[in-house]
Amino acid sequence: MIIVLFGAPGVGKGTVAEILCRRYGIPHVSTGDILRTHIAKKTEAGEKIREFVDAGFLVPDEIVTEVVRDRVGKTDCAKGFLLDGFPRTVEQARELDKIAAERGEKIHVFNIDVPEDVIVRRLCARRICPKCGAIYNLEFRPPKKDMLCDCCGAALAHRHDDRDEIIKVRLREYGKMTKPVLDYYGKKGMAAHASGLYSEEVINKIVGVLEKK
Ligand code: AP5
Ligand code: MG
């Protein structure tokens, strides 16, 4: 099973992914998280990746597809995985089709939709745990102790790209480069849609569709 969580920045892909991956016992493959790890570890590709991520632009397809191929080739992905943030261009969607065909697996695409004003509000108030990756929101899902992670106690961080001017660039990139991927899947009759205003509703919708299949 290959699950794809699709949607603009801030629709809640990461939040919902954690719950679904626990439920189905499959790894959460977030391209954003992997790219940020390259930046933090200052790998060979890290410096180039930083230029794109920090400015809010998409990282070039060849870098991202290599990262994904490498990650999903690991043994923990043998029984399937959940993709969060990939594919984000039609070229990446074609590459995913090839990966699925090579593995003999089906792709299940779920598009999460949230109004843009809610997205901006969510992203400005998001904080993340740099140690364990837990996601918080100062407005909607605050940590129990001021600015400390509930799970591991680390000090929470503000993502560099969660600033007003960069959020605008990310949303523009989404409209220009990523939204066309929905047509690609729509034409193949592959995408289910869910409103992302309430995470529980998104999860119920996804679980309902998967269990029917
Ligand atoms: P990435 O890390 O994937 O960022 P994104 O797509 O912009 O998505 P976000 O992580 O911002 O949002 P999310 O949907 O995961 O929402 P979350 O659950 O955190 O990518 C970052 C960058 O990496 C890109 O800009 C690009 O440069 C590069 N990149 C990554 N993949 C790439 C690719 N395939 N190709 C090229 N470049 C790539 O929730 C957001 C906030 O809302 C949180 O605070 C959360 O607590 C809160 N929240 C969630 N659900 C709810 C709810 N129901 N009610 C209230 N608050 C909620
Ligand atoms: Mg995310």
PDB file of C-alpha atoms and ligand atoms in Angstrom:
ATOM      1  CA  MET A   1       0.000   0.000   0.000  1.00  0.00           C
ATOM      2  CA  ILE A   2       1.317   3.432  -0.973  1.00  0.00           C
ATOM      3  CA  ILE A   3      -0.669   6.260   0.594  1.00  0.00           C
ATOM      4  CA  VAL A   4      -0.143   9.798  -0.716  1.00  0.00           C
ATOM      5  CA  LEU A   5      -1.248  12.740   1.427  1.00  0.00           C
ATOM      6  CA  PHE A   6      -1.666  15.644  -0.929  1.00  0.00           C
ATOM      7  CA  GLY A   7      -2.440  19.282  -0.196  1.00  0.00           C
ATOM      8  CA  ALA A   8      -1.120  22.807   0.207  1.00  0.00           C
ATOM      9  CA  PRO A   9       1.328  23.787   2.954  1.00  0.00           C
ATOM     10  CA  GLY A  10      -0.325  23.691   6.368  1.00  0.00           C
ATOM     11  CA  VAL A  11      -3.386  21.588   5.527  1.00  0.00           C
ATOM     12  CA  GLY A  12      -2.310  19.101   8.215  1.00  0.00           C
ATOM     13  CA  LYS A  13      -0.500  16.419   6.196  1.00  0.00           C
ATOM     14  CA  GLY A  14       2.135  15.841   8.892  1.00  0.00           C
ATOM     15  CA  THR A  15      -0.423  15.818  11.730  1.00  0.00           C
ATOM     16  CA  VAL A  16      -2.684  13.272  10.025  1.00  0.00           C
ATOM     17  CA  ALA A  17       0.268  11.205   8.735  1.00  0.00           C
ATOM     18  CA  GLU A  18       1.493  10.436  12.265  1.00  0.00           C
ATOM     19  CA  ILE A  19      -1.908   9.007  13.261  1.00  0.00           C
ATOM     20  CA  LEU A  20      -2.401   6.984  10.056  1.00  0.00           C
ATOM     21  CA  CYS A  21       1.123   5.533  10.166  1.00  0.00           C
ATOM     22  CA  ARG A  22       0.620   4.384  13.754  1.00  0.00           C
ATOM     23  CA  ARG A  23      -2.703   2.818  12.776  1.00  0.00           C
ATOM     24  CA  TYR A  24      -1.364   0.941   9.734  1.00  0.00           C
ATOM     25  CA  GLY A  25       2.172   0.276  11.030  1.00  0.00           C
ATOM     26  CA  ILE A  26       3.844   1.829   7.987  1.00  0.00           C
ATOM     27  CA  PRO A  27       6.621   4.461   7.849  1.00  0.00           C
ATOM     28  CA  HIS A  28       5.881   8.147   7.428  1.00  0.00           C
ATOM     29  CA  VAL A  29       7.969   9.368   4.490  1.00  0.00           C
ATOM     30  CA  SER A  30       7.920  13.171   4.617  1.00  0.00           C
ATOM     31  CA  THR A  31      10.109  14.725   1.928  1.00  0.00           C
ATOM     32  CA  GLY A  32      10.134  18.021   3.863  1.00  0.00           C
ATOM     33  CA  ASP A  33      11.492  16.253   6.978  1.00  0.00           C
ATOM     34  CA  ILE A  34      14.131  14.362   4.972  1.00  0.00           C
ATOM     35  CA  LEU A  35      15.249  17.549   3.187  1.00  0.00           C
ATOM     36  CA  ARG A  36      15.453  19.434   6.507  1.00  0.00           C
ATOM     37  CA  THR A  37      17.604  16.595   7.895  1.00  0.00           C
ATOM     38  CA  HIS A  38      20.004  17.052   4.948  1.00  0.00           C
ATOM     39  CA  ILE A  39      20.184  20.755   5.787  1.00  0.00           C
ATOM     40  CA  ALA A  40      20.719  20.156   9.520  1.00  0.00           C
ATOM     41  CA  LYS A  41      23.393  17.514   8.935  1.00  0.00           C
ATOM     42  CA  LYS A  42      25.105  19.682   6.310  1.00  0.00           C
ATOM     43  CA  THR A  43      25.305  16.804   3.837  1.00  0.00           C
ATOM     44  CA  GLU A  44      26.763  17.335   0.386  1.00  0.00           C
ATOM     45  CA  ALA A  45      23.312  18.113  -1.035  1.00  0.00           C
ATOM     46  CA  GLY A  46      22.265  20.056   2.098  1.00  0.00           C
ATOM     47  CA  GLU A  47      23.588  23.502   1.116  1.00  0.00           C
ATOM     48  CA  LYS A  48      21.836  23.421  -2.271  1.00  0.00           C
ATOM     49  CA  ILE A  49      18.616  22.126  -0.683  1.00  0.00           C
ATOM     50  CA  ARG A  50      18.697  24.950   1.886  1.00  0.00           C
ATOM     51  CA  GLU A  51      18.627  27.635  -0.804  1.00  0.00           C
ATOM     52  CA  PHE A  52      15.289  26.329  -2.105  1.00  0.00           C
ATOM     53  CA  VAL A  53      13.619  25.361   1.180  1.00  0.00           C
ATOM     54  CA  ASP A  54      14.499  28.593   2.998  1.00  0.00           C
ATOM     55  CA  ALA A  55      13.172  30.679   0.110  1.00  0.00           C
ATOM     56  CA  GLY A  56       9.951  28.630  -0.138  1.00  0.00           C
ATOM     57  CA  PHE A  57      10.673  27.186  -3.595  1.00  0.00           C
ATOM     58  CA  LEU A  58      10.403  23.557  -4.608  1.00  0.00           C
ATOM     59  CA  VAL A  59      13.652  21.600  -4.553  1.00  0.00           C
ATOM     60  CA  PRO A  60      14.558  20.331  -8.075  1.00  0.00           C
ATOM     61  CA  ASP A  61      12.845  17.078  -9.090  1.00  0.00           C
ATOM     62  CA  GLU A  62      16.078  15.118  -9.561  1.00  0.00           C
ATOM     63  CA  ILE A  63      17.211  15.765  -5.969  1.00  0.00           C
ATOM     64  CA  VAL A  64      13.814  14.935  -4.439  1.00  0.00           C
ATOM     65  CA  THR A  65      13.181  11.785  -6.465  1.00  0.00           C
ATOM     66  CA  GLU A  66      16.610  10.452  -5.518  1.00  0.00           C
ATOM     67  CA  VAL A  67      15.846  11.148  -1.857  1.00  0.00           C
ATOM     68  CA  VAL A  68      12.493   9.318  -2.144  1.00  0.00           C
ATOM     69  CA  ARG A  69      13.882   6.329  -4.053  1.00  0.00           C
ATOM     70  CA  ASP A  70      16.600   5.973  -1.435  1.00  0.00           C
ATOM     71  CA  ARG A  71      14.125   6.177   1.492  1.00  0.00           C
ATOM     72  CA  VAL A  72      11.442   3.842   0.138  1.00  0.00           C
ATOM     73  CA  GLY A  73      14.105   1.295  -0.786  1.00  0.00           C
ATOM     74  CA  LYS A  74      14.806   0.728   2.931  1.00  0.00           C
ATOM     75  CA  THR A  75      13.536  -2.501   4.492  1.00  0.00           C
ATOM     76  CA  ASP A  76      10.961  -0.797   6.749  1.00  0.00           C
ATOM     77  CA  CYS A  77       9.097   0.319   3.590  1.00  0.00           C
ATOM     78  CA  ALA A  78       8.813  -3.240   2.235  1.00  0.00           C
ATOM     79  CA  LYS A  79       5.113  -3.516   3.137  1.00  0.00           C
ATOM     80  CA  GLY A  80       4.204  -0.014   2.051  1.00  0.00           C
ATOM     81  CA  PHE A  81       4.586   3.559   3.239  1.00  0.00           C
ATOM     82  CA  LEU A  82       2.851   6.896   3.485  1.00  0.00           C
ATOM     83  CA  LEU A  83       4.151   9.804   1.407  1.00  0.00           C
ATOM     84  CA  ASP A  84       3.706  13.305   2.840  1.00  0.00           C
ATOM     85  CA  GLY A  85       4.796  16.076   0.461  1.00  0.00           C
ATOM     86  CA  PHE A  86       5.550  13.882  -2.572  1.00  0.00           C
ATOM     87  CA  PRO A  87       4.708  14.062  -5.436  1.00  0.00           C
ATOM     88  CA  ARG A  88       4.657  17.829  -5.836  1.00  0.00           C
ATOM     89  CA  THR A  89       5.138  18.107  -9.595  1.00  0.00           C
ATOM     90  CA  VAL A  90       3.721  16.102 -12.493  1.00  0.00           C
ATOM     91  CA  GLU A  91       7.254  14.832 -13.163  1.00  0.00           C
ATOM     92  CA  GLN A  92       7.414  13.497  -9.577  1.00  0.00           C
ATOM     93  CA  ALA A  93       3.982  11.870 -10.008  1.00  0.00           C
ATOM     94  CA  ARG A  94       5.269  10.028 -13.092  1.00  0.00           C
ATOM     95  CA  GLU A  95       8.304   8.897 -11.129  1.00  0.00           C
ATOM     96  CA  LEU A  96       6.033   7.604  -8.354  1.00  0.00           C
ATOM     97  CA  ASP A  97       4.031   5.655 -10.921  1.00  0.00           C
ATOM     98  CA  LYS A  98       7.276   3.967 -11.951  1.00  0.00           C
ATOM     99  CA  ILE A  99       8.198   3.175  -8.340  1.00  0.00           C
ATOM    100  CA  ALA A 100       4.728   1.682  -7.708  1.00  0.00           C
ATOM    101  CA  ALA A 101       4.865  -0.375 -10.917  1.00  0.00           C
ATOM    102  CA  GLU A 102       8.322  -1.736 -10.018  1.00  0.00           C
ATOM    103  CA  ARG A 103       6.988  -2.780  -6.598  1.00  0.00           C
ATOM    104  CA  GLY A 104       3.627  -4.038  -7.903  1.00  0.00           C
ATOM    105  CA  GLU A 105       1.800  -1.721  -5.503  1.00  0.00           C
ATOM    106  CA  LYS A 106      -1.237   0.554  -5.797  1.00  0.00           C
ATOM    107  CA  ILE A 107      -1.180   4.283  -5.044  1.00  0.00           C
ATOM    108  CA  HIS A 108      -3.995   5.779  -2.942  1.00  0.00           C
ATOM    109  CA  VAL A 109      -4.109   9.579  -3.176  1.00  0.00           C
ATOM    110  CA  PHE A 110      -5.912  11.752  -0.624  1.00  0.00           C
ATOM    111  CA  ASN A 111      -6.220  15.474  -1.225  1.00  0.00           C
ATOM    112  CA  ILE A 112      -6.725  17.587   1.902  1.00  0.00           C
ATOM    113  CA  ASP A 113      -8.280  20.987   1.453  1.00  0.00           C
ATOM    114  CA  VAL A 114      -8.251  23.970   3.829  1.00  0.00           C
ATOM    115  CA  PRO A 115      -9.093  27.641   3.077  1.00  0.00           C
ATOM    116  CA  GLU A 116      -6.027  29.820   2.559  1.00  0.00           C
ATOM    117  CA  ASP A 117      -6.713  32.195   5.482  1.00  0.00           C
ATOM    118  CA  VAL A 118      -6.801  29.212   7.870  1.00  0.00           C
ATOM    119  CA  ILE A 119      -3.546  27.875   6.382  1.00  0.00           C
ATOM    120  CA  VAL A 120      -1.712  31.151   6.999  1.00  0.00           C
ATOM    121  CA  ARG A 121      -3.001  31.326  10.577  1.00  0.00           C
ATOM    122  CA  ARG A 122      -1.953  27.728  11.248  1.00  0.00           C
ATOM    123  CA  LEU A 123       1.537  28.090   9.790  1.00  0.00           C
ATOM    124  CA  CYS A 124       2.342  31.344  11.590  1.00  0.00           C
ATOM    125  CA  ALA A 125       1.499  29.640  14.909  1.00  0.00           C
ATOM    126  CA  ARG A 126       3.141  26.264  14.198  1.00  0.00           C
ATOM    127  CA  ARG A 127       6.047  25.102  16.342  1.00  0.00           C
ATOM    128  CA  ILE A 128       7.899  21.821  15.872  1.00  0.00           C
ATOM    129  CA  CYS A 129      10.090  19.648  18.039  1.00  0.00           C
ATOM    130  CA  PRO A 130      13.524  19.540  16.378  1.00  0.00           C
ATOM    131  CA  LYS A 131      14.343  16.338  18.289  1.00  0.00           C
ATOM    132  CA  CYS A 132      11.351  14.014  17.745  1.00  0.00           C
ATOM    133  CA  GLY A 133       9.420  15.885  15.011  1.00  0.00           C
ATOM    134  CA  ALA A 134       6.178  16.368  17.012  1.00  0.00           C
ATOM    135  CA  ILE A 135       3.990  19.163  15.604  1.00  0.00           C
ATOM    136  CA  TYR A 136       2.330  21.841  17.770  1.00  0.00           C
ATOM    137  CA  ASN A 137       0.354  24.988  17.268  1.00  0.00           C
ATOM    138  CA  LEU A 138       0.457  27.895  19.706  1.00  0.00           C
ATOM    139  CA  GLU A 139      -3.152  28.717  18.843  1.00  0.00           C
ATOM    140  CA  PHE A 140      -4.828  25.357  18.164  1.00  0.00           C
ATOM    141  CA  ARG A 141      -2.594  22.640  19.713  1.00  0.00           C
ATOM    142  CA  PRO A 142      -0.279  24.193  22.288  1.00  0.00           C
ATOM    143  CA  PRO A 143       2.259  22.108  24.250  1.00  0.00           C
ATOM    144  CA  LYS A 144       1.404  21.389  27.911  1.00  0.00           C
ATOM    145  CA  LYS A 145       4.554  23.168  29.151  1.00  0.00           C
ATOM    146  CA  ASP A 146       5.512  26.499  27.670  1.00  0.00           C
ATOM    147  CA  MET A 147       7.514  25.887  24.445  1.00  0.00           C
ATOM    148  CA  LEU A 148       8.661  22.388  25.484  1.00  0.00           C
ATOM    149  CA  CYS A 149       7.823  19.181  23.626  1.00  0.00           C
ATOM    150  CA  ASP A 150       5.222  17.022  25.447  1.00  0.00           C
ATOM    151  CA  CYS A 151       6.875  13.851  24.095  1.00  0.00           C
ATOM    152  CA  CYS A 152      10.606  14.429  24.674  1.00  0.00           C
ATOM    153  CA  GLY A 153      10.959  17.733  26.574  1.00  0.00           C
ATOM    154  CA  ALA A 154      13.104  19.451  23.895  1.00  0.00           C
ATOM    155  CA  ALA A 155      12.699  23.189  23.262  1.00  0.00           C
ATOM    156  CA  LEU A 156      10.281  23.799  20.393  1.00  0.00           C
ATOM    157  CA  ALA A 157      11.421  25.572  17.223  1.00  0.00           C
ATOM    158  CA  HIS A 158       9.848  27.871  14.646  1.00  0.00           C
ATOM    159  CA  ARG A 159      10.403  26.594  11.075  1.00  0.00           C
ATOM    160  CA  HIS A 160      12.368  29.123   9.055  1.00  0.00           C
ATOM    161  CA  ASP A 161       9.841  28.898   6.193  1.00  0.00           C
ATOM    162  CA  ASP A 162       6.856  29.542   8.510  1.00  0.00           C
ATOM    163  CA  ARG A 163       7.183  33.313   8.123  1.00  0.00           C
ATOM    164  CA  ASP A 164       4.583  35.418   6.428  1.00  0.00           C
ATOM    165  CA  GLU A 165       6.591  36.336   3.306  1.00  0.00           C
ATOM    166  CA  ILE A 166       7.876  32.757   2.771  1.00  0.00           C
ATOM    167  CA  ILE A 167       4.414  31.252   3.366  1.00  0.00           C
ATOM    168  CA  LYS A 168       3.172  33.415   0.464  1.00  0.00           C
ATOM    169  CA  VAL A 169       5.917  32.033  -1.815  1.00  0.00           C
ATOM    170  CA  ARG A 170       5.130  28.431  -0.751  1.00  0.00           C
ATOM    171  CA  LEU A 171       1.429  28.916  -1.503  1.00  0.00           C
ATOM    172  CA  ARG A 172       2.283  30.387  -4.922  1.00  0.00           C
ATOM    173  CA  GLU A 173       4.569  27.445  -5.676  1.00  0.00           C
ATOM    174  CA  TYR A 174       1.764  25.091  -4.657  1.00  0.00           C
ATOM    175  CA  GLY A 175      -0.695  26.758  -7.058  1.00  0.00           C
ATOM    176  CA  LYS A 176       1.749  26.825  -9.949  1.00  0.00           C
ATOM    177  CA  MET A 177       3.689  23.551  -9.649  1.00  0.00           C
ATOM    178  CA  THR A 178       1.751  21.205  -7.369  1.00  0.00           C
ATOM    179  CA  LYS A 179      -1.963  21.765  -7.992  1.00  0.00           C
ATOM    180  CA  PRO A 180      -1.645  20.408 -11.577  1.00  0.00           C
ATOM    181  CA  VAL A 181      -0.742  17.042 -10.030  1.00  0.00           C
ATOM    182  CA  LEU A 182      -4.362  16.820  -8.838  1.00  0.00           C
ATOM    183  CA  ASP A 183      -5.555  16.937 -12.473  1.00  0.00           C
ATOM    184  CA  TYR A 184      -3.037  14.207 -13.276  1.00  0.00           C
ATOM    185  CA  TYR A 185      -4.590  11.945 -10.608  1.00  0.00           C
ATOM    186  CA  GLY A 186      -8.127  13.203 -11.292  1.00  0.00           C
ATOM    187  CA  LYS A 187      -7.909  12.056 -14.916  1.00  0.00           C
ATOM    188  CA  LYS A 188      -6.923   8.605 -13.705  1.00  0.00           C
ATOM    189  CA  GLY A 189      -9.778   8.653 -11.164  1.00  0.00           C
ATOM    190  CA  MET A 190      -7.275   8.198  -8.353  1.00  0.00           C
ATOM    191  CA  ALA A 191      -7.849  11.037  -5.888  1.00  0.00           C
ATOM    192  CA  ALA A 192     -10.253  11.185  -2.926  1.00  0.00           C
ATOM    193  CA  HIS A 193     -10.893  14.562  -1.311  1.00  0.00           C
ATOM    194  CA  ALA A 194     -11.350  15.585   2.323  1.00  0.00           C
ATOM    195  CA  SER A 195     -11.865  18.888   4.106  1.00  0.00           C
ATOM    196  CA  GLY A 196      -8.902  19.409   6.459  1.00  0.00           C
ATOM    197  CA  LEU A 197     -10.621  21.639   8.994  1.00  0.00           C
ATOM    198  CA  TYR A 198     -10.891  18.768  11.488  1.00  0.00           C
ATOM    199  CA  SER A 199      -8.145  16.117  11.552  1.00  0.00           C
ATOM    200  CA  GLU A 200     -10.553  13.446  12.885  1.00  0.00           C
ATOM    201  CA  GLU A 201     -12.760  13.919   9.804  1.00  0.00           C
ATOM    202  CA  VAL A 202      -9.771  13.555   7.481  1.00  0.00           C
ATOM    203  CA  ILE A 203      -8.705  10.344   9.205  1.00  0.00           C
ATOM    204  CA  ASN A 204     -12.229   8.875   9.148  1.00  0.00           C
ATOM    205  CA  LYS A 205     -12.529   9.675   5.457  1.00  0.00           C
ATOM    206  CA  ILE A 206      -9.166   8.082   4.588  1.00  0.00           C
ATOM    207  CA  VAL A 207      -9.723   5.007   6.734  1.00  0.00           C
ATOM    208  CA  GLY A 208     -13.227   4.606   5.233  1.00  0.00           C
ATOM    209  CA  VAL A 209     -11.913   4.740   1.661  1.00  0.00           C
ATOM    210  CA  LEU A 210      -8.979   2.394   2.363  1.00  0.00           C
ATOM    211  CA  GLU A 211     -11.108  -0.151   4.162  1.00  0.00           C
ATOM    212  CA  LYS A 212     -13.619  -0.271   1.320  1.00  0.00           C
ATOM    213  CA  LYS A 213     -10.752  -1.036  -1.067  1.00  0.00           C
TER     214      LYS A 213
HETATM  215  P1  AP5 B   1       7.051  20.321   3.785  1.00  0.00           P
HETATM  216  O1  AP5 B   1       7.776  20.125   5.044  1.00  0.00           O
HETATM  217  O2  AP5 B   1       6.405  19.166   3.125  1.00  0.00           O
HETATM  218  O3  AP5 B   1       6.036  21.511   3.982  1.00  0.00           O
HETATM  219  P2  AP5 B   1       4.573  21.792   3.343  1.00  0.00           P
HETATM  220  O4  AP5 B   1       4.040  20.957   2.260  1.00  0.00           O
HETATM  221  O5  AP5 B   1       4.687  23.216   3.032  1.00  0.00           O
HETATM  222  O6  AP5 B   1       3.636  21.336   4.440  1.00  0.00           O
HETATM  223  P3  AP5 B   1       3.752  21.704   5.950  1.00  0.00           P
HETATM  224  O7  AP5 B   1       4.687  20.757   6.634  1.00  0.00           O
HETATM  225  O8  AP5 B   1       4.022  23.163   6.099  1.00  0.00           O
HETATM  226  O9  AP5 B   1       2.258  21.490   6.420  1.00  0.00           O
HETATM  227  P4  AP5 B   1       1.467  20.151   6.761  1.00  0.00           P
HETATM  228  O10 AP5 B   1       0.419  19.952   5.710  1.00  0.00           O
HETATM  229  O11 AP5 B   1       2.389  19.012   7.035  1.00  0.00           O
HETATM  230  O12 AP5 B   1       0.728  20.624   8.074  1.00  0.00           O
HETATM  231  P5  AP5 B   1       0.993  20.267   9.626  1.00  0.00           P
HETATM  232  O13 AP5 B   1       0.440  18.918   9.956  1.00  0.00           O
HETATM  233  O14 AP5 B   1       2.381  20.568  10.045  1.00  0.00           O
HETATM  234  O15 AP5 B   1       8.046  20.965   2.681  1.00  0.00           O
HETATM  235  C1  AP5 B   1       8.896  22.040   3.034  1.00  0.00           C
HETATM  236  C2  AP5 B   1       9.743  22.439   1.836  1.00  0.00           C
HETATM  237  O16 AP5 B   1      10.548  21.321   1.417  1.00  0.00           O
HETATM  238  C3  AP5 B   1       8.982  22.859   0.575  1.00  0.00           C
HETATM  239  O17 AP5 B   1       8.594  24.213   0.609  1.00  0.00           O
HETATM  240  C4  AP5 B   1      10.031  22.562  -0.504  1.00  0.00           C
HETATM  241  O18 AP5 B   1      11.022  23.568  -0.519  1.00  0.00           O
HETATM  242  C5  AP5 B   1      10.679  21.277  -0.008  1.00  0.00           C
HETATM  243  N1  AP5 B   1      10.013  20.070  -0.509  1.00  0.00           N
HETATM  244  C6  AP5 B   1       9.363  19.118   0.234  1.00  0.00           C
HETATM  245  N2  AP5 B   1       8.881  18.159  -0.551  1.00  0.00           N
HETATM  246  C7  AP5 B   1       9.218  18.479  -1.819  1.00  0.00           C
HETATM  247  C8  AP5 B   1       8.974  17.875  -3.087  1.00  0.00           C
HETATM  248  N3  AP5 B   1       8.288  16.732  -3.203  1.00  0.00           N
HETATM  249  N4  AP5 B   1       9.458  18.506  -4.184  1.00  0.00           N
HETATM  250  C9  AP5 B   1      10.153  19.660  -4.100  1.00  0.00           C
HETATM  251  N5  AP5 B   1      10.409  20.287  -2.934  1.00  0.00           N
HETATM  252  C10 AP5 B   1       9.953  19.705  -1.801  1.00  0.00           C
HETATM  253  O19 AP5 B   1      -0.017  21.336  10.273  1.00  0.00           O
HETATM  254  C11 AP5 B   1       0.239  22.726  10.150  1.00  0.00           C
HETATM  255  C12 AP5 B   1      -0.120  23.426  11.475  1.00  0.00           C
HETATM  256  O20 AP5 B   1      -1.524  23.346  11.637  1.00  0.00           O
HETATM  257  C13 AP5 B   1       0.490  22.774  12.721  1.00  0.00           C
HETATM  258  O21 AP5 B   1       0.798  23.769  13.643  1.00  0.00           O
HETATM  259  C14 AP5 B   1      -0.637  21.864  13.254  1.00  0.00           C
HETATM  260  O22 AP5 B   1      -0.563  21.700  14.650  1.00  0.00           O
HETATM  261  C15 AP5 B   1      -1.868  22.667  12.855  1.00  0.00           C
HETATM  262  N6  AP5 B   1      -3.013  21.803  12.539  1.00  0.00           N
HETATM  263  C16 AP5 B   1      -3.011  20.648  11.808  1.00  0.00           C
HETATM  264  N7  AP5 B   1      -4.256  20.151  11.698  1.00  0.00           N
HETATM  265  C17 AP5 B   1      -5.066  21.026  12.381  1.00  0.00           C
HETATM  266  C18 AP5 B   1      -6.460  21.085  12.632  1.00  0.00           C
HETATM  267  N8  AP5 B   1      -7.298  20.142  12.184  1.00  0.00           N
HETATM  268  N9  AP5 B   1      -6.937  22.125  13.346  1.00  0.00           N
HETATM  269  C19 AP5 B   1      -6.105  23.112  13.802  1.00  0.00           C
HETATM  270  N10 AP5 B   1      -4.778  23.104  13.605  1.00  0.00           N
HETATM  271  C20 AP5 B   1      -4.269  22.082  12.896  1.00  0.00           C
HETATM  272 MG    MG B   2       4.481  18.778   7.056  1.00  0.00          MG
END
